[in-house]
Amino acid sequence: MDKKPFVTKQQIEEITKTYPTPFHIYDEKGIRENAKAVKEAFSWNPGFKEYFAVKATPNPFLIDILREYGCGCDCSSMTELMLANAIGCEGKDIMFSSNDTPPAEFAYAAKLGATINLDDFTHIACLEETLGKLPETISCRFNPGGIFQMSNGIMDNPGDSKYGFTKEQLFEGFRILKEKGVKNFGIHAFLASNTVTNEYYPILAKQLFELAVELQKETGAHICFINLSGGVGIPYTPDKEPNDIRVIGEGVHKVYDEVLGKAGMDDVAIYTEMGRFMMGPYGALVTQAIHEKHTYKEYIGVDACAVNLMRPAMYGAYHHITVLGKENEPCDHVYDVTGSLCENNDKFAIDRNLPKIDMGDYLVIHDTGAHGFAMGYNYNGKLKSAELLLKEDGSVQLIRRAEEPKDYFATFDCFPIYKKFGF
């Protein structure tokens, strides 16, 4: 796969006349085409709904684009619920999938009419005590334990995860919920992260469909939806091919017919909660080379840092880098590309082969559209960047301004020292 940026050097030179680097920029055309493809891939299921994982990219301008294609919001906190509500999401458009949940957040989710997805058996009692009664529709998150593995070797370890009910707890939980008046049930599971294979969803779906048949038979619970959650990934490295969502959708369709259709449960809706797949490839962090250092290694210092993109520092994650204007030059220099934090892991690339980088060059760091800006923080007093949207007509829209020092110090506004900052 040849990774090409969706912006050119000429475009960035024009954009930076108004918005200085660093900034995250998003590709409206790519977002729309992908959202349309997802909708079409699951159109065989009348009840299908993609609940975009707000945690991945919590920007109302971007989420509003997805809502044009029927997407709802998957929320995991009070503020994510507030964001969903502010853009007009309510009721069945919101899925509240949280863990270690404060009771006040259950109460707010219920107030909005959100579908609540319980993470733990003990949360049944907590939810009932908080609300006074249980909602008519409840979802429960399933964790099968053990190791989850696919034929291509991709695997994860659900048994080591803090999330979800055991199988025994799930059956007991459904019985209790049904006795307490719950009428409609959902099953949710997330077993592997960032899978770059068309196999994952169909394999997961088959497990959940078989579980649903067993649950409905043994507990009598009416299962109205199955939530495949996220886990459909993107190819961060250029040696991988992207997932084909239409192939994935048809794979799920096949096992749906084989398992649920055969059991007479062909009214079950399919839900997804894809954040990375929906937005990841359609965002980029644009930064400028401002320093070079020649010591035991060759370093390029840029004006972005881990505050703008934490994944490389936190996970050692690979993000491809394009030096704008030098796309066709040989990658015959080896650099560590670094930010300015007082931490040695503040590196976007280590020993990366790149073209010769000159001061002032613009670097595009790919695939930051999900878990990019969202994971930002303010260590070293660094300020979060602006977010921009590259519109389909080529224009650029500011969709979040860059932080200013007054934002960093805002939580001191109730103390005398705040006046000394001079705002």
XYZ file of C-alpha atoms in Angstrom:
423
model
C 0.000 0.000 0.000
C 1.416 3.363 -1.063
C 0.658 5.898 1.644
C -0.007 9.274 0.108
C -1.102 12.350 2.065
C -4.445 13.909 1.186
C -2.849 17.385 1.292
C -0.060 18.812 -0.853
C 2.859 21.043 0.038
C 1.186 23.914 -1.802
C -2.012 23.498 0.197
C -0.153 23.413 3.511
C 1.898 26.468 2.614
C -1.352 28.320 1.993
C -3.064 26.968 5.119
C -0.171 27.944 7.401
C -0.584 31.581 6.406
C -3.694 31.466 8.626
C -3.185 28.470 10.915
C 0.372 27.845 12.143
C 1.660 24.336 12.662
C 1.208 21.994 14.360
C -2.390 21.105 13.602
C -4.549 18.088 12.869
C -6.328 18.199 9.533
C -9.152 15.911 8.378
C -10.266 14.885 4.892
C -14.006 15.419 4.444
C -14.115 13.549 1.127
C -12.474 10.455 2.617
C -14.706 10.499 5.698
C -17.851 10.677 3.580
C -16.804 7.941 1.159
C -15.928 5.618 4.031
C -19.144 6.285 5.968
C -21.157 5.578 2.812
C -19.261 2.304 2.280
C -19.953 1.162 5.856
C -23.666 1.910 5.494
C -23.822 -0.015 2.220
C -21.807 -2.963 3.573
C -24.418 -3.684 6.239
C -27.532 -2.569 4.340
C -28.680 -6.222 4.273
C -29.544 -5.816 7.976
C -32.554 -3.460 8.343
C -31.681 -2.534 11.919
C -27.975 -1.871 11.327
C -26.455 1.145 13.047
C -22.896 2.350 13.405
C -22.366 4.084 16.748
C -19.216 6.117 16.198
C -16.828 5.781 19.128
C -16.715 9.385 20.322
C -13.561 8.686 22.327
C -11.643 8.296 19.055
C -12.326 11.795 17.708
C -14.542 13.923 19.931
C -15.225 16.735 17.482
C -18.866 17.696 16.801
C -18.134 18.931 13.274
C -16.751 15.542 12.269
C -19.420 13.532 14.073
C -22.105 15.601 12.328
C -20.724 14.413 8.975
C -21.133 10.809 10.104
C -24.660 11.465 11.343
C -25.648 12.281 7.752
C -25.042 8.586 7.047
C -27.160 7.364 9.948
C -24.408 7.035 12.540
C -25.078 7.415 16.236
C -22.670 8.015 19.107
C -20.927 5.453 21.297
C -20.169 7.318 24.525
C -18.101 6.246 27.523
C -18.233 9.251 29.865
C -20.356 12.157 31.059
C -18.694 14.681 28.742
C -19.045 12.401 25.726
C -22.743 12.088 26.533
C -22.942 15.867 26.804
C -21.274 16.228 23.402
C -23.693 13.757 21.821
C -26.652 15.576 23.352
C -25.359 18.955 22.196
C -25.325 17.860 18.553
C -28.855 16.517 18.765
C -28.267 12.850 19.537
C -30.722 11.315 21.953
C -32.518 8.080 22.691
C -31.531 5.174 20.474
C -28.900 7.302 18.723
C -26.678 6.964 21.821
C -24.990 3.822 23.119
C -23.451 4.268 26.571
C -20.619 1.743 26.885
C -18.712 2.524 30.055
C -16.787 0.664 32.749
C -16.246 1.394 36.432
C -19.122 3.780 35.834
C -20.013 6.564 38.310
C -23.734 6.307 39.150
C -24.297 9.910 38.074
C -23.265 8.953 34.555
C -25.785 6.112 34.467
C -28.435 8.621 35.547
C -27.499 11.126 32.837
C -27.391 8.424 30.145
C -30.861 7.271 31.198
C -32.120 10.867 31.150
C -31.005 11.115 27.506
C -32.715 7.821 26.714
C -29.414 6.225 25.749
C -29.097 2.457 25.483
C -26.962 1.433 28.462
C -24.388 -1.301 27.920
C -23.444 -2.812 31.295
C -19.814 -3.812 31.726
C -20.152 -5.878 34.911
C -22.595 -8.126 36.740
C -22.533 -5.877 39.830
C -23.631 -2.923 37.708
C -27.131 -4.407 37.496
C -27.756 -3.556 41.152
C -25.953 -0.221 40.812
C -28.090 0.803 37.843
C -31.340 -0.237 39.527
C -30.448 1.613 42.717
C -29.447 4.708 40.760
C -32.524 4.869 38.529
C -35.107 3.331 40.853
C -35.999 0.872 38.125
C -34.274 -0.730 35.151
C -34.780 0.485 31.570
C -36.791 -1.736 29.230
C -33.738 -2.190 26.993
C -30.347 -3.235 28.360
C -27.146 -4.480 26.779
C -24.422 -6.497 28.505
C -20.775 -6.770 27.554
C -19.441 -10.307 27.160
C -15.855 -11.404 27.822
C -15.222 -15.044 26.891
C -11.832 -15.120 28.611
C -8.840 -17.026 27.286
C -7.050 -16.159 24.037
C -8.782 -14.926 20.898
C -6.937 -16.019 17.759
C -7.552 -15.955 14.029
C -6.118 -18.035 11.216
C -3.647 -15.327 10.248
C -2.116 -15.343 13.737
C -3.676 -12.074 14.914
C -4.674 -12.557 18.514
C -5.557 -10.786 21.702
C -6.066 -11.796 25.295
C -9.645 -11.106 26.467
C -8.996 -13.082 29.651
C -6.519 -10.436 30.746
C -8.950 -7.597 30.050
C -10.839 -5.695 32.742
C -13.998 -5.554 30.639
C -17.190 -7.566 30.512
C -19.237 -10.401 32.052
C -18.083 -14.016 32.114
C -20.387 -16.421 30.287
C -21.861 -17.668 33.575
C -22.449 -14.103 34.765
C -24.075 -13.206 31.454
C -26.655 -16.009 31.707
C -27.412 -15.182 35.344
C -27.511 -11.478 34.531
C -30.041 -11.969 31.737
C -32.267 -14.026 34.051
C -32.156 -11.347 36.757
C -32.755 -8.499 34.317
C -35.699 -10.318 32.743
C -37.237 -10.978 36.169
C -36.892 -7.269 36.959
C -38.810 -6.229 33.877
C -36.224 -5.733 31.151
C -37.897 -6.602 27.834
C -35.217 -6.102 25.196
C -31.614 -7.311 25.372
C -28.384 -6.663 23.556
C -25.024 -8.421 23.568
C -21.748 -6.530 23.141
C -18.161 -7.760 22.824
C -14.730 -6.451 21.866
C -12.119 -9.198 21.609
C -9.227 -7.789 19.545
C -7.895 -4.333 18.757
C -6.926 -2.863 15.367
C -7.304 -6.051 13.348
C -6.169 -5.544 9.756
C -8.007 -8.532 8.348
C -11.459 -9.129 6.910
C -11.812 -12.161 9.202
C -12.291 -10.495 12.581
C -15.917 -9.321 12.481
C -17.291 -12.545 10.922
C -15.439 -14.704 13.499
C -16.592 -12.508 16.390
C -20.112 -12.372 14.968
C -20.368 -16.163 14.762
C -19.383 -16.470 18.440
C -21.912 -13.849 19.498
C -24.684 -15.223 17.272
C -24.250 -18.708 18.733
C -24.222 -17.205 22.223
C -27.407 -15.258 21.455
C -29.217 -18.407 20.340
C -28.161 -20.178 23.531
C -29.111 -17.230 25.738
C -32.534 -16.781 24.204
C -33.253 -20.498 24.448
C -32.160 -20.860 28.084
C -33.315 -17.542 29.567
C -36.223 -16.598 27.315
C -34.745 -13.132 26.912
C -35.663 -11.296 23.709
C -32.362 -10.381 22.074
C -32.991 -7.453 19.761
C -29.430 -6.424 18.847
C -25.860 -7.681 18.801
C -23.123 -5.063 19.032
C -19.843 -6.091 17.376
C -18.183 -3.013 18.888
C -14.886 -1.883 17.329
C -11.638 -3.650 16.551
C -11.745 -3.274 12.770
C -8.418 -1.613 12.194
C -6.400 0.364 9.697
C -2.975 -0.292 8.138
C -0.603 2.089 9.889
C 2.373 0.590 8.036
C 2.618 0.789 4.243
C 3.230 -2.960 3.869
C -0.381 -3.812 4.779
C -3.547 -3.635 2.719
C -6.612 -1.984 4.261
C -9.683 -3.904 5.330
C -12.496 -4.165 2.798
C -15.633 -3.239 4.714
C -17.887 -4.699 2.018
C -16.175 -8.085 2.302
C -16.469 -7.825 6.086
C -20.162 -6.953 5.872
C -20.851 -9.904 3.596
C -18.888 -12.200 5.924
C -21.106 -11.152 8.833
C -24.186 -11.586 6.613
C -23.185 -15.184 5.827
C -22.838 -16.256 9.474
C -25.976 -14.295 10.390
C -27.984 -16.415 7.988
C -26.228 -19.616 9.076
C -26.779 -19.090 12.812
C -29.497 -16.552 13.582
C -31.547 -17.171 10.464
C -31.574 -20.895 11.108
C -32.717 -20.258 14.702
C -35.570 -17.996 13.605
C -33.837 -14.901 15.031
C -33.546 -12.958 11.795
C -34.993 -9.814 13.398
C -31.784 -9.134 15.372
C -30.156 -5.800 14.526
C -26.398 -5.502 14.046
C -24.600 -2.593 15.682
C -20.959 -1.520 15.367
C -18.833 1.000 17.272
C -15.933 1.742 14.959
C -13.795 4.747 15.785
C -10.446 3.974 14.221
C -11.887 2.563 10.991
C -14.370 5.410 10.559
C -11.903 8.258 11.053
C -8.281 7.112 11.479
C -6.944 7.310 7.904
C -8.710 10.604 7.255
C -6.726 12.671 9.731
C -3.108 13.799 9.716
C -0.850 15.761 12.031
C 1.028 18.453 10.142
C 4.218 19.701 11.739
C 7.306 21.650 10.694
C 10.979 20.793 11.085
C 12.504 23.464 13.342
C 15.770 21.938 14.609
C 18.338 19.345 13.641
C 20.765 17.677 16.007
C 23.867 15.646 15.231
C 25.120 13.646 18.213
C 25.177 9.868 18.531
C 22.214 9.825 16.158
C 20.653 12.181 13.644
C 17.643 14.000 15.047
C 14.993 16.170 13.460
C 13.080 18.305 15.949
C 9.574 19.334 14.954
C 7.094 21.778 16.449
C 4.653 19.016 17.426
C 5.187 16.652 20.340
C 3.517 13.740 22.129
C 0.879 16.201 23.395
C -0.393 16.291 19.802
C -0.007 12.552 19.151
C 0.613 10.231 22.080
C 0.482 6.825 20.374
C 4.181 6.560 19.365
C 5.351 7.537 22.871
C 2.745 5.470 24.707
C 2.681 2.320 22.590
C 5.733 2.554 20.369
C 3.159 2.776 17.579
C 4.232 3.331 13.982
C 2.828 6.320 12.109
C 3.997 6.824 8.554
C 5.660 10.157 7.765
C 5.719 12.018 4.464
C 8.017 14.987 3.910
C 5.895 17.246 1.731
C 7.457 18.122 -1.601
C 9.945 15.259 -1.294
C 7.564 12.355 -1.925
C 9.669 11.108 -4.854
C 13.102 11.633 -3.314
C 15.092 8.637 -2.013
C 14.690 7.782 1.676
C 18.442 7.680 2.206
C 18.687 9.447 5.561
C 18.019 7.853 8.954
C 16.431 10.061 11.601
C 14.758 10.079 14.962
C 11.900 12.584 14.599
C 11.326 14.179 17.982
C 9.178 16.599 19.885
C 10.221 18.967 22.670
C 8.851 17.271 25.780
C 11.223 16.516 28.643
C 10.768 12.787 28.011
C 13.002 10.626 25.837
C 10.022 8.705 24.440
C 8.713 11.878 22.787
C 9.560 10.582 19.333
C 7.315 10.227 16.299
C 9.836 7.975 14.585
C 12.991 6.097 15.583
C 15.685 5.186 13.049
C 13.262 6.034 10.236
C 14.471 6.151 6.633
C 13.307 9.458 5.188
C 14.410 11.911 2.497
C 16.888 14.580 3.590
C 14.939 16.953 5.815
C 15.729 20.650 5.740
C 14.653 23.193 8.296
C 11.224 24.508 7.409
C 10.085 21.321 5.709
C 6.538 20.241 6.475
C 6.020 16.690 7.702
C 2.677 14.910 7.448
C 2.220 12.239 10.109
C -0.417 9.867 8.765
C -3.436 8.129 10.299
C -4.054 10.447 13.242
C -7.792 10.802 12.643
C -8.622 8.525 15.579
C -6.908 8.445 18.970
C -4.739 11.325 17.802
C -5.894 14.721 19.053
C -8.231 12.899 21.434
C -5.407 11.474 23.549
C -3.704 14.852 23.966
C -2.688 16.240 27.320
C -0.867 19.253 28.761
C 2.372 17.887 30.170
C 5.197 20.472 30.264
C 2.503 23.103 29.890
C 2.195 22.293 26.200
C -0.989 23.428 24.509
C -3.217 21.365 22.243
C -3.312 22.236 18.578
C -6.076 23.398 16.287
C -8.156 20.973 14.238
C -8.976 21.789 10.627
C -11.295 20.233 8.057
C -10.243 20.037 4.414
C -13.588 20.429 2.695
C -14.576 18.598 -0.458
C -14.304 21.853 -2.426
C -10.693 22.356 -1.296
C -11.433 25.061 1.263
C -10.347 24.723 4.889
C -12.580 25.140 7.933
C -11.405 25.638 11.497
C -13.251 23.042 13.618
C -11.354 23.572 16.872
C -9.124 26.495 17.716
C -5.688 25.955 19.193
C -5.420 26.222 22.957
C -4.022 29.410 24.425
C -2.268 29.940 27.769
C -5.550 31.207 29.246
C -7.045 27.752 28.590
C -4.199 26.040 30.422
C -4.628 28.277 33.471
C -8.457 28.417 33.359
C -8.971 26.146 36.360
C -7.191 28.690 38.543
C -9.814 31.335 37.710
C -11.324 31.039 41.202
C -8.019 32.013 42.885
C -6.243 35.382 43.190
C -3.230 34.084 41.241
C -5.319 33.949 38.070
C -5.241 37.731 37.768
C -1.432 37.633 37.791
C -1.331 35.774 34.488
C -2.478 38.971 32.828
C -5.409 37.709 30.799
